[in-house]
Amino acid sequence: MRIENDLKLGFKDVMIRPKRSTLKSRSEVSLDREFTFLNSKAEWKGIPIMAANMDTVGTFEMALALSQQKLFTAIHKHYTLDQWDTFLDTAPANIENYIALSTGISKEDADKVKAVISKHPFLKFICIDVANGYSEHFADFVQQTRDAYPDKVIIAGNVVTGEMVEQLVLSGADIVKVGIGPGSVCTTRVKTGVGYPQLSAIIECADAAHGLGGQIISDGGCTTPGDIAKAFGAGADFVMLGGMLAGHAESGGELITKNGERYKQFYGMSSATAMEKHVGGVANYRASEGKTVEVPYKGDVKDTLQDILGGLRSTCTYVGAQRLKELTKRTTFIRVAEQENQVYN
Ligand code: 5GP
């Protein structure tokens, strides 16, 4: 039996130490980042925060709202070709910079990607997403996708360890998605015992990706703007959000009214709810690994974005990072045994 004794950390285990700085105001901070991706050689500029490819979050409506502020949406894979056609007919001219087409690794999924891209060849990003990115078949699929689409930006995941990040980058991924089990509606750690604390996963995976010239997305586990700042501080190039973007006007999921209060349904993509909706139920060889919850209705996502981006600018001011790019270099984490004061919660 093997035990790795190194303690692995999550967002709740650390804070960012403030540093002397010459910045006078958070208005001096730029959150824009620019990348030239390793394998596709494509260029990108924007604020590197992404809506997750869940059908409750990665919607066309979310993409319209987020792209206005140069944020990204991984569009969920359950839209039909007709729905893509209708959306792209009226979408803003530069929308391809702010959306990815998501896919699993089945033949059906690959055929849908082909159909959408054949019809809309200007689409730029493909997000190949599986819950467990450790199978050989997955790396092969990434390689086949790279061969078929040499100049598309390929996102692939999820994994949590450096050697698998390297494997995926070498198989053709530009950006590797990192996170197993930290998600707000994820029950993988409970159902399987498998996982990796997200902050350590980011630190280790960013190191592996950056060593080869690739990028990573920290996917899952952010519950506050402070967590997003910690993810960037740890080395994430992009941060992907599910729960923090759920419950808005632009989110998917049913709107429910109970005792005069409004809620929106939010569920994991491997929850029984999602499986019933998309594949007619939970197959008998698997267990659901996601929860279904009702989150209080939060109105337009732009107010939440202001809260997130304001928090992140403030983090940068506290450590003297004028640009988001400098945040990792300026971050020193301290290990802690407390977070916020809960007395009025
Ligand atoms: P959040 O931001 O809500 O903490 O995490 C979002 C991420 O959770 C998603 O991007 C995805 O990686 C993960 N996720 C979404 N649905 C499920 C699910 O049903 N099961 C598991 N294990 N993870 C999920």
Coordinates of N, CA, C and O and ligand atoms in Angstrom, one line a residue, residues 51-54 57 129-131 158 177-189 219-223 240-245 266-271 274 288-291, ligand 1:
A51 N -17.8 30.1 -17.9 CA -18.9 29.4 -17.4 C -18.7 27.9 -17.8 O -18.3 27.6 -18.9
A52 N -19.1 27.1 -16.9 CA -18.9 25.6 -17.1 C -19.8 25.1 -18.1 O -20.9 25.6 -18.3
N53 N -19.4 24.0 -18.8 CA -20.2 23.4 -19.8 C -21.3 22.5 -19.2 O -21.4 21.3 -19.5
M54 N -22.1 23.0 -18.3 CA -23.2 22.3 -17.7 C -24.5 22.9 -18.3 O -24.5 24.1 -18.7
V57 N -25.6 26.1 -16.9 CA -24.7 27.3 -16.8 C -24.2 27.7 -18.2 O -24.1 28.8 -18.5
D129 N -14.7 17.0 -22.9 CA -14.8 16.9 -21.4 C -15.3 15.5 -21.0 O -16.4 15.1 -21.5
V130 N -14.6 14.9 -20.1 CA -15.1 13.7 -19.5 C -14.8 13.8 -18.0 O -13.9 14.5 -17.6
A131 N -15.5 13.0 -17.2 CA -15.4 13.1 -15.8 C -14.0 12.6 -15.4 O -13.4 13.1 -14.5
N158 N -11.2 16.0 -17.5 CA -10.5 16.6 -16.4 C -9.5 15.6 -15.8 O -9.7 14.4 -15.7
K177 N -8.0 20.9 -18.6 CA -9.0 21.3 -17.5 C -8.7 20.4 -16.3 O -8.6 19.2 -16.4
V178 N -8.6 21.1 -15.1 CA -8.1 20.5 -13.9 C -9.2 20.5 -12.8 O -9.7 21.6 -12.5
G179 N -9.5 19.3 -12.3 CA -10.4 19.2 -11.2 C -11.1 17.9 -11.2 O -11.8 17.6 -12.1
I180 N -11.0 17.2 -10.1 CA -11.8 15.9 -9.9 C -12.4 16.0 -8.5 O -11.6 15.9 -7.5
G181 N -13.7 16.2 -8.5 CA -14.4 16.1 -7.2 C -14.6 17.4 -6.4 O -15.3 17.4 -5.4
P182 N -14.1 18.6 -6.9 CA -14.3 19.8 -6.0 C -15.7 20.5 -6.2 O -16.0 21.4 -5.5
G183 N -16.4 20.1 -7.3 CA -17.5 20.8 -7.7 C -18.7 20.9 -6.7 O -18.8 20.0 -5.9
S184 N -19.4 22.0 -6.8 CA -20.5 22.3 -5.8 C -21.6 21.2 -5.9 O -22.3 21.0 -4.9
V185 N -21.9 20.6 -7.0 CA -22.9 19.6 -7.1 C -22.3 18.3 -7.5 O -23.0 17.4 -8.1
C186 N -21.1 18.1 -7.1 CA -20.4 16.9 -7.4 C -20.3 15.9 -6.2 O -20.1 16.4 -5.1
T187 N -20.6 14.7 -6.5 CA -20.5 13.7 -5.3 C -19.5 12.6 -5.6 O -19.5 11.6 -4.9
T188 N -18.6 12.9 -6.5 CA -17.6 11.9 -6.9 C -16.7 11.4 -5.6 O -16.5 10.3 -5.4
R189 N -16.4 12.4 -4.8 CA -15.5 12.1 -3.7 C -16.2 11.2 -2.7 O -15.7 10.3 -2.0
D219 N -11.1 24.0 -12.7 CA -12.5 23.7 -12.9 C -13.1 23.2 -11.6 O -12.8 22.0 -11.2
G220 N -13.9 24.0 -11.0 CA -14.7 23.5 -9.8 C -14.2 23.9 -8.5 O -13.0 24.2 -8.3
G221 N -15.1 24.1 -7.5 CA -14.7 24.4 -6.2 C -14.7 25.8 -5.7 O -14.5 26.1 -4.6
C222 N -14.8 26.8 -6.7 CA -14.9 28.2 -6.3 C -16.2 28.5 -5.8 O -17.2 28.3 -6.5
T223 N -16.3 29.0 -4.5 CA -17.6 29.4 -4.0 C -17.7 30.9 -3.7 O -18.7 31.4 -3.4
M240 N -12.9 28.1 -14.2 CA -14.2 27.8 -14.7 C -15.2 27.7 -13.5 O -14.8 27.2 -12.4
L241 N -16.4 28.2 -13.7 CA -17.4 28.3 -12.6 C -18.7 27.7 -13.0 O -19.2 27.9 -14.1
G242 N -19.2 26.9 -12.1 CA -20.5 26.3 -12.2 C -21.5 27.0 -11.3 O -22.2 28.0 -11.6
G243 N -21.4 26.6 -10.0 CA -22.4 27.1 -9.0 C -22.4 28.6 -8.9 O -23.5 29.1 -8.7
M244 N -21.3 29.3 -9.0 CA -21.3 30.7 -8.8 C -22.1 31.4 -9.9 O -22.5 32.6 -9.8
L245 N -22.3 30.7 -11.1 CA -23.1 31.3 -12.2 C -24.4 30.7 -12.3 O -25.2 31.1 -13.2
F266 N -30.5 23.6 -10.1 CA -29.1 23.5 -10.5 C -28.7 22.0 -10.2 O -29.0 21.5 -9.2
Y267 N -28.1 21.4 -11.2 CA -27.7 20.0 -11.0 C -26.4 19.6 -11.7 O -26.0 20.2 -12.7
G268 N -25.7 18.6 -11.1 CA -24.5 18.1 -11.8 C -24.8 17.4 -13.1 O -25.9 16.9 -13.3
M269 N -23.9 17.4 -14.0 CA -24.1 16.7 -15.3 C -24.1 15.2 -15.2 O -24.4 14.5 -16.1
S270 N -23.7 14.6 -14.0 CA -23.9 13.2 -13.9 C -24.9 12.9 -12.8 O -24.9 11.8 -12.2
S271 N -25.7 13.9 -12.5 CA -26.8 13.7 -11.5 C -27.9 12.9 -12.2 O -28.0 12.8 -13.4
A274 N -29.9 15.1 -14.6 CA -29.3 15.3 -16.0 C -29.4 14.0 -16.8 O -29.7 14.1 -18.0
S288 N -25.2 7.7 -9.9 CA -25.2 9.1 -10.2 C -24.0 9.7 -9.3 O -23.8 9.3 -8.2
E289 N -23.3 10.7 -9.9 CA -22.2 11.3 -9.2 C -22.4 12.8 -9.1 O -21.5 13.6 -9.2
G290 N -23.7 13.2 -9.0 CA -24.0 14.6 -8.9 C -25.3 14.9 -8.2 O -26.2 14.0 -8.1
K291 N -25.4 16.1 -7.6 CA -26.5 16.4 -6.8 C -27.5 17.3 -7.6 O -27.1 17.9 -8.6
Ligands
5GP1 P1 -18.6 24.4 -9.3 O1 -18.1 25.7 -9.9 O2 -20.0 24.3 -9.3 O3 -18.0 24.1 -7.9 O4 -18.0 23.2 -10.2 C1 -18.3 23.1 -11.6 C2 -17.7 21.8 -12.1 O5 -18.2 20.7 -11.5 C3 -18.0 21.6 -13.6 O6 -17.3 22.4 -14.5 C4 -17.7 20.1 -13.7 O7 -16.3 19.9 -13.9 C5 -18.1 19.6 -12.3 N1 -19.3 18.8 -12.4 C6 -20.5 19.2 -13.0 N2 -21.5 18.3 -12.8 C7 -20.9 17.3 -12.2 C8 -21.4 16.0 -11.7 O8 -22.5 15.6 -11.9 N3 -20.5 15.2 -11.1 C9 -19.2 15.6 -10.9 N4 -18.4 14.7 -10.3 N5 -18.7 16.8 -11.3 C10 -19.6 17.6 -11.9

